Short mmCIF file of C-alpha atoms in Angstrom, two decimals:
data_model
loop_
_atom_site.label_atom_id
_atom_site.label_comp_id
_atom_site.label_asym_id
_atom_site.label_seq_id
_atom_site.Cartn_x
_atom_site.Cartn_y
_atom_site.Cartn_z
CA UNK M 1366 74.07 -202.34 -16.17
CA UNK M 1367 75.61 -198.88 -16.61
CA UNK M 1368 73.47 -195.69 -16.19
CA UNK M 1369 74.89 -192.49 -17.64
CA UNK M 1370 73.70 -189.17 -16.29
CA UNK M 1371 74.59 -186.05 -18.36
CA UNK M 1372 74.11 -182.45 -17.22
CA UNK M 1373 74.23 -179.01 -18.77
CA UNK M 1374 73.94 -175.99 -16.54
CA UNK M 1375 74.18 -172.21 -16.71
CA UNK M 1376 74.13 -172.07 -20.51
CA UNK M 1377 72.70 -168.54 -20.27
CA UNK M 1378 71.36 -168.48 -23.78
CA UNK M 1379 74.66 -169.26 -25.50
CA UNK M 1380 73.61 -171.54 -28.31
CA UNK M 1381 76.40 -170.92 -30.81
CA UNK M 1382 80.16 -170.77 -30.01
CA UNK M 1383 80.17 -166.96 -29.89
CA UNK M 1384 79.73 -164.18 -27.38
CA UNK M 1385 78.72 -161.76 -30.21
CA UNK M 1386 81.58 -159.40 -29.37
CA UNK M 1387 82.34 -159.72 -33.09
CA UNK M 1388 81.16 -161.76 -36.02
CA UNK M 1389 82.27 -165.22 -37.15
CA UNK M 1390 83.71 -166.30 -33.79
CA UNK M 1391 84.56 -169.89 -32.85
CA UNK M 1392 84.84 -169.82 -29.07
CA UNK M 1393 85.08 -172.86 -26.80
CA UNK M 1394 81.45 -172.62 -25.58
CA UNK M 1395 77.84 -172.95 -26.59
CA UNK M 1396 74.99 -175.45 -26.25
CA UNK M 1397 75.50 -176.70 -29.77
CA UNK M 1398 79.05 -177.81 -28.90
CA UNK M 1399 77.64 -179.48 -25.75
CA UNK M 1400 75.04 -181.11 -28.00
CA UNK M 1401 77.77 -182.74 -30.14
CA UNK M 1402 79.41 -184.15 -27.00
CA UNK M 1403 76.06 -185.42 -25.74
CA UNK M 1404 75.24 -187.02 -29.01
CA UNK M 1405 78.60 -188.85 -28.99
CA UNK M 1406 77.97 -190.15 -25.47
CA UNK M 1407 74.54 -191.40 -26.50
CA UNK M 1408 75.91 -193.13 -29.62
CA UNK M 1409 78.66 -195.01 -27.82
CA UNK M 1410 76.34 -196.93 -25.46
CA UNK M 1411 73.20 -198.93 -25.83
CA UNK M 1412 72.52 -198.60 -22.09
CA UNK M 1413 70.32 -195.90 -20.57
CA UNK M 1414 71.32 -192.25 -20.62
CA UNK M 1415 69.55 -189.47 -18.66
CA UNK M 1416 69.95 -185.84 -19.84
CA UNK M 1417 69.14 -182.96 -17.48
CA UNK M 1418 69.50 -179.18 -17.80
CA UNK M 1419 70.19 -177.62 -14.43
CA UNK M 1420 68.85 -174.12 -15.09
CA UNK M 1421 69.87 -170.53 -15.97
CA UNK M 1422 69.13 -171.11 -19.63
CA UNK M 1423 66.91 -168.34 -20.93
CA UNK M 1424 68.91 -165.28 -19.89
CA UNK M 1425 72.50 -164.03 -20.18
CA UNK M 1426 73.60 -163.70 -23.82
CA UNK M 1427 73.01 -161.14 -26.60
CA UNK M 1428 70.95 -163.89 -28.32
CA UNK M 1429 68.68 -164.37 -25.33
CA UNK M 1430 68.42 -160.58 -25.02
CA UNK M 1431 67.28 -160.42 -28.61
CA UNK M 1432 64.70 -163.14 -28.10
CA UNK M 1433 63.09 -161.37 -25.12
CA UNK M 1434 63.14 -157.95 -26.78
CA UNK M 1435 62.12 -158.89 -30.38
CA UNK M 1436 60.24 -162.20 -29.98
CA UNK M 1437 58.96 -161.79 -26.38
CA UNK M 1438 58.54 -165.56 -25.95
CA UNK M 1439 61.19 -168.01 -24.70
CA UNK M 1440 59.92 -170.64 -27.10
CA UNK M 1441 62.68 -169.73 -29.53
CA UNK M 1442 65.30 -170.77 -26.95
CA UNK M 1443 63.42 -173.76 -25.51
CA UNK M 1444 63.16 -175.19 -29.01
CA UNK M 1445 66.87 -175.89 -28.90
CA UNK M 1446 66.49 -177.91 -25.66
CA UNK M 1447 63.54 -179.76 -27.15
CA UNK M 1448 65.60 -180.79 -30.15
CA UNK M 1449 68.15 -182.38 -27.77
CA UNK M 1450 65.48 -184.47 -25.99
CA UNK M 1451 66.15 -183.67 -22.34
CA UNK M 1452 64.55 -185.86 -19.65
CA UNK M 1453 64.09 -182.95 -17.29
CA UNK M 1454 65.01 -179.27 -16.73
CA UNK M 1455 65.42 -177.18 -13.59
CA UNK M 1456 64.45 -173.59 -13.10
CA UNK M 1457 67.44 -171.38 -12.25
CA UNK M 1458 67.51 -168.01 -10.53
CA UNK M 1459 68.11 -166.13 -13.75
CA UNK M 1460 64.96 -167.60 -15.22
CA UNK M 1461 63.12 -164.92 -13.18
CA UNK M 1462 65.04 -161.96 -14.61
CA UNK M 1463 62.41 -161.10 -17.24
CA UNK M 1464 59.38 -161.70 -15.02
CA UNK M 1465 56.84 -164.50 -14.48
CA UNK M 1466 55.02 -164.12 -17.76
CA UNK M 1467 58.19 -164.69 -19.79
CA UNK M 1468 59.29 -167.53 -17.51
CA UNK M 1469 55.92 -169.22 -18.03
CA UNK M 1470 56.45 -169.13 -21.80
CA UNK M 1471 59.60 -171.15 -21.26
CA UNK M 1472 57.88 -173.67 -19.00
CA UNK M 1473 54.97 -174.03 -21.41
CA UNK M 1474 57.34 -174.50 -24.41
CA UNK M 1475 59.43 -177.25 -22.77
CA UNK M 1476 58.74 -180.73 -23.97
CA UNK M 1477 60.25 -182.22 -20.78
CA UNK M 1478 59.27 -181.74 -17.14
CA UNK M 1479 60.47 -178.45 -15.62
CA UNK M 1480 61.17 -179.07 -11.96
CA UNK M 1481 61.45 -176.84 -8.90
CA UNK M 1482 60.14 -178.65 -5.84
CA UNK M 1483 61.11 -175.90 -3.33
CA UNK M 1484 59.39 -173.06 -5.25
CA UNK M 1485 55.87 -173.16 -3.76
CA UNK M 1486 52.50 -171.58 -4.44
CA UNK M 1487 50.33 -170.09 -1.71
CA UNK M 1488 48.97 -173.55 -0.95
CA UNK M 1489 52.44 -174.93 -0.29
CA UNK M 1490 52.52 -176.99 -3.50
CA UNK M 1491 55.31 -176.75 -6.18
CA UNK M 1492 54.42 -173.62 -8.19
CA UNK M 1493 55.44 -174.90 -11.59
CA UNK M 1494 53.94 -178.39 -11.35
CA UNK M 1495 55.44 -181.55 -9.94
CA UNK M 1496 58.76 -181.01 -8.22
CA UNK M 1497 60.11 -184.34 -9.45
CA UNK M 1498 59.71 -186.83 -12.22
CA UNK M 1499 60.33 -190.54 -12.52
CA UNK M 1500 61.57 -191.88 -15.85
CA UNK M 1501 61.93 -195.60 -16.59
CA UNK M 1502 64.79 -196.78 -18.77
CA UNK M 1503 65.76 -200.44 -19.33
CA UNK M 1504 63.53 -201.39 -16.47
CA UNK M 1505 65.21 -199.04 -14.04
CA UNK M 1506 63.06 -196.37 -12.37
CA UNK M 1507 65.01 -193.12 -12.06
CA UNK M 1508 63.72 -190.31 -9.95
CA UNK M 1509 64.83 -186.74 -10.67
CA UNK M 1510 64.19 -184.17 -7.98
CA UNK M 1511 64.59 -180.45 -8.98
CA UNK M 1512 65.72 -177.83 -6.47
CA UNK M 1513 66.64 -174.17 -6.77
CA UNK M 1514 68.62 -171.77 -4.63
CA UNK M 1515 66.27 -170.17 -2.14
CA UNK M 1516 68.09 -166.83 -2.41
CA UNK M 1517 66.15 -165.42 -5.38
CA UNK M 1518 64.18 -162.86 -3.35
CA UNK M 1519 67.52 -161.25 -2.43
CA UNK M 1520 68.16 -160.47 -6.11
CA UNK M 1521 64.83 -160.03 -7.93
CA UNK M 1522 62.13 -157.46 -7.82
CA UNK M 1523 59.10 -158.92 -6.11
CA UNK M 1524 57.03 -158.52 -9.24
CA UNK M 1525 59.34 -160.96 -10.94
CA UNK M 1526 58.43 -163.81 -8.60
CA UNK M 1527 54.93 -162.80 -7.61
CA UNK M 1528 53.05 -165.68 -5.98
CA UNK M 1529 56.17 -167.83 -5.42
CA UNK M 1530 57.41 -168.84 -1.96
CA UNK M 1531 60.92 -170.14 -1.46
CA UNK M 1532 61.84 -173.12 0.73
CA UNK M 1533 65.27 -174.30 1.71
CA UNK M 1534 66.60 -176.86 -0.72
CA UNK M 1535 67.84 -179.01 2.20
CA UNK M 1536 64.50 -178.98 3.98
CA UNK M 1537 62.78 -179.80 0.71
CA UNK M 1538 65.12 -182.68 -0.04
CA UNK M 1539 64.65 -184.15 3.41
CA UNK M 1540 60.91 -184.30 2.65
CA UNK M 1541 61.16 -185.77 -0.86
CA UNK M 1542 64.24 -188.02 -0.95
CA UNK M 1543 62.88 -190.71 1.48
CA UNK M 1544 59.67 -190.88 -0.55
CA UNK M 1545 61.55 -191.14 -3.85
CA UNK M 1546 63.70 -193.96 -2.41
CA UNK M 1547 60.52 -195.97 -2.04
CA UNK M 1548 59.27 -195.16 -5.57
CA UNK M 1549 62.48 -195.44 -7.62
CA UNK M 1550 65.65 -197.48 -7.98
CA UNK M 1551 67.93 -194.45 -8.45
CA UNK M 1552 67.47 -191.01 -6.97
CA UNK M 1553 69.08 -187.97 -8.74
CA UNK M 1554 69.00 -184.51 -7.18
CA UNK M 1555 69.49 -181.69 -9.63
CA UNK M 1556 70.09 -178.50 -7.61
CA UNK M 1557 70.48 -175.14 -9.17
CA UNK M 1558 72.83 -174.03 -6.51
CA UNK M 1559 76.35 -174.65 -5.39
CA UNK M 1560 78.47 -175.37 -2.34
CA UNK M 1561 78.74 -173.25 0.76
CA UNK M 1562 81.69 -175.23 2.11
CA UNK M 1563 84.89 -176.70 0.83
CA UNK M 1564 84.23 -180.26 -0.32
CA UNK M 1565 87.49 -181.59 1.08
CA UNK M 1566 87.79 -179.85 4.39
CA UNK M 1567 84.15 -178.90 5.16
CA UNK M 1568 85.38 -175.30 5.90
CA UNK M 1569 82.55 -172.80 5.47
CA UNK M 1570 83.12 -170.35 2.64
CA UNK M 1571 79.74 -168.57 2.92
CA UNK M 1572 76.96 -168.43 5.46
CA UNK M 1573 74.22 -166.58 3.56
CA UNK M 1574 72.06 -169.55 2.68
CA UNK M 1575 72.44 -168.91 -1.03
CA UNK M 1576 74.13 -172.29 -1.63
CA UNK M 1577 73.24 -175.46 0.25
CA UNK M 1578 74.99 -178.18 -1.72
CA UNK M 1579 77.29 -179.22 1.09
CA UNK M 1580 74.44 -179.57 3.49
CA UNK M 1581 72.54 -181.69 0.99
CA UNK M 1582 75.51 -184.09 0.94
CA UNK M 1583 75.91 -184.09 4.77
CA UNK M 1584 72.30 -184.09 5.89
CA UNK M 1585 70.19 -185.88 3.30
CA UNK M 1586 70.85 -189.61 2.99
CA UNK M 1587 69.62 -191.50 -0.07
CA UNK M 1588 70.92 -189.26 -2.85
CA UNK M 1589 72.60 -191.38 -5.58
CA UNK M 1590 73.88 -188.46 -7.73
CA UNK M 1591 73.97 -184.69 -7.14
CA UNK M 1592 73.96 -182.32 -10.11
CA UNK M 1593 74.82 -178.72 -9.29
CA UNK M 1594 75.32 -175.34 -10.95
CA UNK M 1595 74.85 -171.56 -10.27
CA UNK M 1596 78.40 -170.94 -9.13
CA UNK M 1597 79.83 -171.54 -12.63
CA UNK M 1598 82.48 -173.84 -11.18
CA UNK M 1599 83.84 -176.95 -12.78
CA UNK M 1600 83.52 -179.82 -10.29
CA UNK M 1601 83.63 -183.56 -10.65
CA UNK M 1602 83.97 -185.30 -7.27
CA UNK M 1603 82.62 -187.88 -4.89
CA UNK M 1604 81.68 -186.82 -1.35
CA UNK M 1605 80.13 -189.03 1.28
CA UNK M 1606 79.76 -191.64 -1.47
CA UNK M 1607 77.70 -189.28 -3.64
CA UNK M 1608 79.07 -188.38 -7.13
CA UNK M 1609 78.86 -184.69 -7.89
CA UNK M 1610 79.21 -182.59 -10.99
CA UNK M 1611 79.06 -178.86 -11.85
CA UNK M 1612 79.89 -178.12 -15.49
CA UNK M 1613 80.88 -174.39 -15.52
CA UNK M 1614 78.94 -172.09 -17.77
CA UNK M 1615 77.88 -171.38 -21.35
CA UNK M 1616 78.16 -174.98 -22.39
CA UNK M 1617 81.95 -175.10 -21.85
CA UNK M 1618 81.64 -178.64 -20.52
CA UNK M 1619 79.09 -181.38 -19.94
CA UNK M 1620 78.80 -183.02 -16.51
CA UNK M 1621 78.75 -186.81 -16.56
CA UNK M 1622 78.03 -189.26 -13.74
CA UNK M 1623 78.22 -193.00 -14.40
CA UNK M 1624 76.56 -195.45 -12.09
CA UNK M 1625 77.11 -199.22 -12.40
CA UNK M 1626 73.97 -201.04 -11.27
CA UNK M 1627 73.08 -204.61 -10.30
CA UNK M 1628 69.61 -205.88 -9.61
CA UNK M 1629 69.47 -208.19 -6.58
CA UNK M 1630 66.66 -209.67 -4.52
CA UNK M 1631 66.45 -206.50 -2.47
CA UNK M 1632 66.36 -204.18 -5.48
CA UNK M 1633 68.87 -202.24 -7.50
CA UNK M 1634 72.34 -201.78 -5.99
CA UNK M 1635 74.98 -199.30 -7.09
CA UNK M 1636 78.27 -201.19 -7.34
CA UNK M 1637 80.49 -198.41 -8.61
CA UNK M 1638 80.29 -194.74 -9.59
CA UNK M 1639 82.31 -192.16 -11.47
CA UNK M 1640 81.98 -188.32 -11.74
CA UNK M 1641 83.71 -186.44 -14.61
CA UNK M 1642 83.49 -183.41 -16.84
CA UNK M 1643 83.47 -183.65 -20.63
CA UNK M 1644 85.01 -180.46 -22.15
CA UNK M 1645 83.35 -179.17 -25.23
CA UNK M 1646 86.39 -177.12 -26.31
CA UNK M 1647 87.46 -179.34 -29.22
CA UNK M 1648 83.99 -180.32 -30.38
CA UNK M 1649 82.49 -179.08 -33.57
CA UNK M 1650 79.07 -177.46 -32.94
CA UNK M 1651 76.31 -179.86 -33.90
CA UNK M 1652 75.59 -179.16 -37.55
CA UNK M 1653 71.88 -180.09 -37.55
CA UNK M 1654 71.15 -177.78 -34.67
CA UNK M 1655 73.35 -175.03 -36.04
CA UNK M 1656 71.50 -175.18 -39.35
CA UNK M 1657 68.10 -175.39 -37.67
CA UNK M 1658 68.55 -172.18 -35.73
CA UNK M 1659 70.69 -170.23 -38.26
CA UNK M 1660 67.78 -167.90 -38.93
CA UNK M 1661 67.81 -166.81 -35.26
CA UNK M 1662 71.60 -166.42 -35.20
CA UNK M 1663 71.64 -164.25 -38.33
CA UNK M 1664 68.76 -162.16 -37.04
CA UNK M 1665 70.73 -161.48 -33.88
CA UNK M 1666 73.87 -160.48 -35.82
CA UNK M 1667 71.90 -157.99 -37.96
CA UNK M 1668 70.09 -156.56 -34.91
CA UNK M 1669 73.32 -156.05 -33.03
CA UNK M 1670 74.96 -154.15 -35.88
CA UNK M 1671 72.62 -151.20 -35.77
CA UNK M 1672 74.70 -148.07 -35.28
CA UNK M 1673 73.15 -145.73 -32.73
CA UNK M 1674 75.84 -143.16 -31.95
CA UNK M 1675 79.49 -142.05 -31.84
CA UNK M 1676 82.09 -141.38 -29.11
CA UNK M 1677 84.57 -138.54 -29.12
CA UNK M 1678 87.61 -139.41 -27.01
CA UNK M 1679 88.54 -142.85 -25.66
CA UNK M 1680 85.91 -144.98 -23.97
CA UNK M 1681 87.59 -148.35 -24.56
CA UNK M 1682 88.67 -150.63 -21.72
CA UNK M 1683 91.99 -152.46 -21.97
CA UNK M 1684 92.74 -152.93 -18.25
CA UNK M 1685 89.68 -153.89 -16.21
CA UNK M 1686 91.35 -153.76 -12.77
CA UNK M 1687 92.74 -150.33 -13.47
CA UNK M 1688 89.19 -149.27 -14.26
CA UNK M 1689 88.22 -150.29 -10.70
CA UNK M 1690 91.08 -148.23 -9.25
CA UNK M 1691 91.07 -145.16 -11.45
CA UNK M 1692 87.78 -143.83 -12.81
CA UNK M 1693 87.13 -144.71 -16.47
CA UNK M 1694 84.96 -142.81 -18.99
CA UNK M 1695 82.77 -145.89 -19.53
CA UNK M 1696 81.89 -146.18 -15.84
CA UNK M 1697 81.23 -142.47 -15.58
CA UNK M 1698 78.99 -142.71 -18.63
CA UNK M 1699 76.86 -145.53 -17.07
CA UNK M 1700 76.55 -143.63 -13.85
CA UNK M 1701 75.46 -140.52 -15.77
CA UNK M 1702 72.80 -142.53 -17.59
CA UNK M 1703 71.53 -143.84 -14.26
CA UNK M 1704 71.42 -140.36 -12.65
CA UNK M 1705 69.64 -138.94 -15.71
CA UNK M 1706 66.74 -141.44 -15.71
CA UNK M 1707 66.52 -141.78 -11.93
CA UNK M 1708 66.65 -138.00 -11.44
CA UNK M 1709 69.16 -137.97 -8.59
CA UNK M 1710 72.74 -136.94 -8.29
CA UNK M 1711 74.45 -139.96 -6.71
CA UNK M 1712 74.86 -143.23 -8.58
CA UNK M 1713 76.75 -146.51 -8.28
CA UNK M 1714 77.55 -149.13 -10.83
CA UNK M 1715 79.98 -152.02 -11.44
CA UNK M 1716 82.26 -153.25 -14.15
CA UNK M 1717 80.42 -156.55 -14.36
CA UNK M 1718 83.19 -158.67 -15.78
CA UNK M 1719 86.74 -158.44 -17.09
CA UNK M 1720 85.40 -159.13 -20.58
CA UNK M 1721 83.71 -155.68 -20.78
CA UNK M 1722 85.56 -153.64 -23.40
CA UNK M 1723 83.76 -150.27 -23.32
CA UNK M 1724 82.80 -148.31 -26.47
CA UNK M 1725 84.80 -147.64 -29.65
CA UNK M 1726 84.23 -144.56 -31.76
CA UNK M 1727 81.09 -146.00 -33.30
CA UNK M 1728 78.47 -147.46 -30.90
CA UNK M 1729 76.10 -150.26 -31.95
CA UNK M 1730 73.56 -152.31 -30.06
CA UNK M 1731 76.18 -155.05 -30.02
CA UNK M 1732 78.37 -152.74 -27.97
CA UNK M 1733 75.61 -152.12 -25.37
CA UNK M 1734 74.48 -155.70 -24.81
CA UNK M 1735 78.00 -157.08 -24.62
CA UNK M 1736 79.10 -154.43 -22.13
CA UNK M 1737 75.97 -154.21 -19.93
CA UNK M 1738 75.31 -157.91 -19.63
CA UNK M 1739 72.50 -158.03 -17.07
CA UNK M 1740 68.83 -157.15 -17.50
CA UNK M 1741 68.97 -154.72 -14.59
CA UNK M 1742 66.40 -152.05 -13.83
CA UNK M 1743 67.10 -149.10 -11.53
CA UNK M 1744 65.99 -148.30 -8.00
CA UNK M 1745 66.48 -145.23 -5.93
CA UNK M 1746 66.95 -145.61 -2.21
CA UNK M 1747 67.36 -143.01 0.56
CA UNK M 1748 70.54 -143.42 2.56
CA UNK M 1749 71.87 -141.48 5.48
CA UNK M 1750 75.48 -140.37 5.39
CA UNK M 1751 76.33 -143.18 7.79
CA UNK M 1752 74.62 -145.77 5.55
CA UNK M 1753 76.29 -144.42 2.44
CA UNK M 1754 79.68 -144.75 4.16
CA UNK M 1755 78.84 -148.38 5.06
CA UNK M 1756 78.00 -149.08 1.43
CA UNK M 1757 81.35 -147.69 0.35
CA UNK M 1758 83.13 -149.59 3.11
CA UNK M 1759 81.65 -152.82 1.77
CA UNK M 1760 82.91 -151.94 -1.70
CA UNK M 1761 86.34 -151.19 -0.26
CA UNK M 1762 86.59 -154.85 0.84
CA UNK M 1763 87.21 -155.67 -2.84
CA UNK M 1764 90.82 -154.74 -2.26
CA UNK M 1765 93.59 -156.58 -0.36
CA UNK M 1766 97.27 -155.94 0.19
CA UNK M 1767 99.78 -158.76 -0.52
CA UNK M 1768 102.99 -159.41 1.34
CA UNK M 1769 104.88 -157.06 -0.95
CA UNK M 1770 102.50 -154.26 -0.05
CA UNK M 1771 100.87 -154.31 -3.50
CA UNK M 1772 97.17 -153.77 -3.94
CA UNK M 1773 95.42 -156.95 -5.19
CA UNK M 1774 91.86 -158.22 -5.55
CA UNK M 1775 90.57 -159.87 -2.34
CA UNK M 1776 90.38 -163.69 -2.68
CA UNK M 1777 86.74 -163.47 -1.48
CA UNK M 1778 85.86 -161.91 -4.88
CA UNK M 1779 87.64 -164.58 -6.84
CA UNK M 1780 86.53 -167.88 -5.22
CA UNK M 1781 84.56 -170.00 -4.93
CA UNK M 1782 82.85 -167.90 -7.57
CA UNK M 1783 84.09 -164.86 -9.44
CA UNK M 1784 82.10 -161.91 -7.96
CA UNK M 1785 83.78 -158.78 -9.38
CA UNK M 1786 80.28 -157.48 -10.19
CA UNK M 1787 79.86 -156.83 -6.44
CA UNK M 1788 82.31 -153.92 -6.47
CA UNK M 1789 80.57 -150.65 -7.35
CA UNK M 1790 82.03 -147.28 -8.27
CA UNK M 1791 80.13 -144.17 -7.42
CA UNK M 1792 79.52 -140.84 -9.10
CA UNK M 1793 78.14 -137.68 -7.46
CA UNK M 1794 80.36 -137.94 -4.42
CA UNK M 1795 84.10 -137.59 -3.80
CA UNK M 1796 85.65 -140.42 -1.78
CA UNK M 1797 88.97 -142.05 -1.07
CA UNK M 1798 89.64 -145.69 -0.19
CA UNK M 1799 92.81 -146.40 1.85
CA UNK M 1800 93.42 -150.13 1.49
CA UNK M 1801 96.07 -150.09 4.29
CA UNK M 1802 93.33 -149.69 6.83
CA UNK M 1803 91.11 -152.45 8.32
CA UNK M 1804 87.75 -153.27 6.84
CA UNK M 1805 85.16 -150.78 8.01
CA UNK M 1806 87.74 -147.96 8.33
CA UNK M 1807 88.90 -147.58 4.75
CA UNK M 1808 86.79 -144.63 3.57
CA UNK M 1809 89.05 -141.75 4.67
CA UNK M 1810 87.31 -139.04 2.66
CA UNK M 1811 83.64 -138.69 1.71
CA UNK M 1812 82.29 -135.46 0.34
CA UNK M 1813 79.14 -134.34 -1.43
CA UNK M 1814 79.08 -131.06 -3.37
CA UNK M 1815 82.33 -130.00 -1.75
CA UNK M 1816 81.24 -130.64 1.83
CA UNK M 1817 82.03 -133.48 4.17
CA UNK M 1818 79.10 -135.97 4.36
CA UNK M 1819 77.55 -135.93 7.86
CA UNK M 1820 76.19 -139.19 9.39
CA UNK M 1821 72.62 -137.86 9.79
CA UNK M 1822 72.29 -136.29 6.30
CA UNK M 1823 70.08 -138.05 3.78
CA UNK M 1824 70.76 -138.65 0.11
CA UNK M 1825 68.90 -140.22 -2.79
CA UNK M 1826 71.10 -142.80 -4.49
CA UNK M 1827 70.40 -144.77 -7.66
CA UNK M 1828 71.79 -148.28 -8.19
CA UNK M 1829 70.65 -151.46 -9.97
CA UNK M 1830 67.69 -153.24 -8.40
CA UNK M 1831 69.82 -156.25 -7.50
CA UNK M 1832 72.01 -154.07 -5.32
CA UNK M 1833 69.17 -151.96 -3.93
CA UNK M 1834 67.66 -154.98 -2.22
CA UNK M 1835 70.96 -156.04 -0.72
CA UNK M 1836 72.25 -158.34 -3.46
CA UNK M 1837 76.00 -159.08 -3.16
CA UNK M 1838 75.87 -159.25 0.67
CA UNK M 1839 75.17 -155.52 1.09
CA UNK M 1840 73.37 -156.14 4.35
CA UNK M 1841 72.90 -152.45 5.10
CA UNK M 1842 70.62 -152.16 2.01
CA UNK M 1843 68.29 -155.06 2.87
CA UNK M 1844 64.85 -153.87 3.78
CA UNK M 1845 65.52 -150.28 2.71
CA UNK M 1846 62.51 -148.52 1.29
CA UNK M 1847 62.80 -147.98 -2.51
CA UNK M 1848 61.70 -144.45 -3.19
CA UNK M 1849 61.08 -144.95 -6.87
CA UNK M 1850 62.07 -147.30 -9.72
CA UNK M 1851 62.94 -147.08 -13.36
CA UNK M 1852 61.47 -150.33 -14.68
CA UNK M 1853 62.92 -150.10 -18.17
CA UNK M 1854 66.09 -152.30 -18.43
CA UNK M 1855 69.38 -150.48 -18.46
CA UNK M 1856 70.32 -151.77 -21.91
CA UNK M 1857 67.24 -149.88 -23.29
CA UNK M 1858 68.08 -146.80 -21.33
CA UNK M 1859 71.58 -146.70 -22.51
CA UNK M 1860 70.49 -147.11 -26.16
CA UNK M 1861 67.91 -144.40 -25.80
CA UNK M 1862 70.33 -142.06 -24.08
CA UNK M 1863 72.87 -142.49 -26.93
CA UNK M 1864 70.24 -142.29 -29.69
CA UNK M 1865 68.90 -138.99 -28.39
CA UNK M 1866 72.38 -137.43 -28.11
CA UNK M 1867 74.05 -139.14 -31.07
CA UNK M 1868 77.52 -138.06 -29.83
CA UNK M 1869 79.12 -139.03 -26.46
CA UNK M 1870 82.11 -137.27 -25.03
CA UNK M 1871 84.45 -139.57 -23.14
CA UNK M 1872 85.55 -137.92 -19.87
CA UNK M 1873 86.10 -138.42 -16.14
CA UNK M 1874 86.08 -136.18 -13.14
CA UNK M 1875 88.26 -138.45 -10.92
CA UNK M 1876 85.83 -138.31 -8.02
CA UNK M 1877 87.22 -141.41 -6.36
CA UNK M 1878 90.63 -142.83 -5.72
CA UNK M 1879 92.19 -145.92 -4.18
CA UNK M 1880 95.46 -145.44 -2.21
CA UNK M 1881 97.76 -147.33 0.14
CA UNK M 1882 99.03 -144.75 2.60
CA UNK M 1883 101.06 -147.25 4.58
CA UNK M 1884 103.47 -148.20 1.77
CA UNK M 1885 102.88 -145.14 -0.36
CA UNK M 1886 102.60 -147.51 -3.31
CA UNK M 1887 100.28 -146.46 -6.03
CA UNK M 1888 97.20 -148.64 -6.29
CA UNK M 1889 97.02 -147.54 -9.93
CA UNK M 1890 100.44 -148.93 -10.76
CA UNK M 1891 99.70 -152.25 -8.97
CA UNK M 1892 97.35 -153.16 -11.75
CA UNK M 1893 99.33 -151.63 -14.59
CA UNK M 1894 99.93 -155.01 -16.24
CA UNK M 1895 96.43 -156.42 -15.96
CA UNK M 1896 95.62 -156.12 -19.61
CA UNK M 1897 92.82 -157.97 -21.43
CA UNK M 1898 93.13 -159.48 -24.85
#
């Protein structure tokens, strides 16, 4: 007998093959493309197929942003999963972005078990109900254990996970897997997390505890298949005899594990196994689903096209790396918005992805939600001059120098997961980064209101809430008291800021610069050719 296990993960609310940057797109992504691939896999076999979503589904796209703002219930998104008849779903870290009430609407709407065995209530029981499910297909009992990265409190406001305790996925698996081995013929672990070590060499690539996939493979015997996600990587491999998949993001591929089974006198035996990824690039989006949810798609398009203001000057982005080297009007604008609503004069923000394109002369809601892609709120922290310098030194680690002396992006920000959103640019201070110097010694100038910043001085600094609690490995911010918060999401603040002013003026004050004093090469020119399409 052949058992097929199919996985989607990190769809992030992308149902249709579009990112809504413009209308009538046909991009190689989207749940409905994945649905067409899944339907084909189901049709070509009469043997059992298990379908699991590995989490991060209800947040991340303009469509999901529309649903939370205008519909206020995740049911409109979960209906798409329900139509596809999943056997189980896992809660991802981004499921918490809009708070517990909204997350509960998603769990309630799901017509399949929603699993998270290591997210516990105050009694030590799984918060969202059973942490695992056992489905029986063709006489085979298949256990599915759901696990989630334990790192959520490092990113989310405490209100967004109130009442939830987080346990190590490895510790939880050690507790559950032996029990499931007794109850089921096949044990699947679906973990919304990734790998902290290289699968081939075992070399550690992170030590934070955010990802525990490698430890699951090394320390927890009895797992027959491991489904992963969170890192947005594309992985199909076998390690320690366990087939593994991770299918990227936004429905760009479907993870597939095939197990060949034989039933003997001692139970079911796995005789062979295969891990692979099924790209959705060439698939036509499932027509039935596309038609069924067309009303939602059209509503999003109309909502996004509302014009809210205009820009004088140039606020468009064509070279994302140059933006990170030389201050850009869009970054200055976002920092100005943050300073305005937080009522302080120092602010930091990131260019979240290379796909951010800034604002054209006419600004619509579409421009806002496709540029500011996270549901961040703002927090104000008090930093000493020494702490502020340490924050900037951490940001300065974004840059490296290659053998030719050119400034490049540090590999740590590119793999195993792209983390360019962890490099912030600041307004309200003047500072210089010299990339020729060692880490921790790169900030060679730091001034506030024309005076050198002194180590013992204190400053109020606004940043997104993710960063304010240390997200992105900003250890110096962990445990810092938050003086005040602005709990309205930044997308709403940006929209209100523009609507009240009607006209924005694109400009910069060039308060920061990146240099390489050793070679005297211009960091600006190093990224001159890094254009985006």
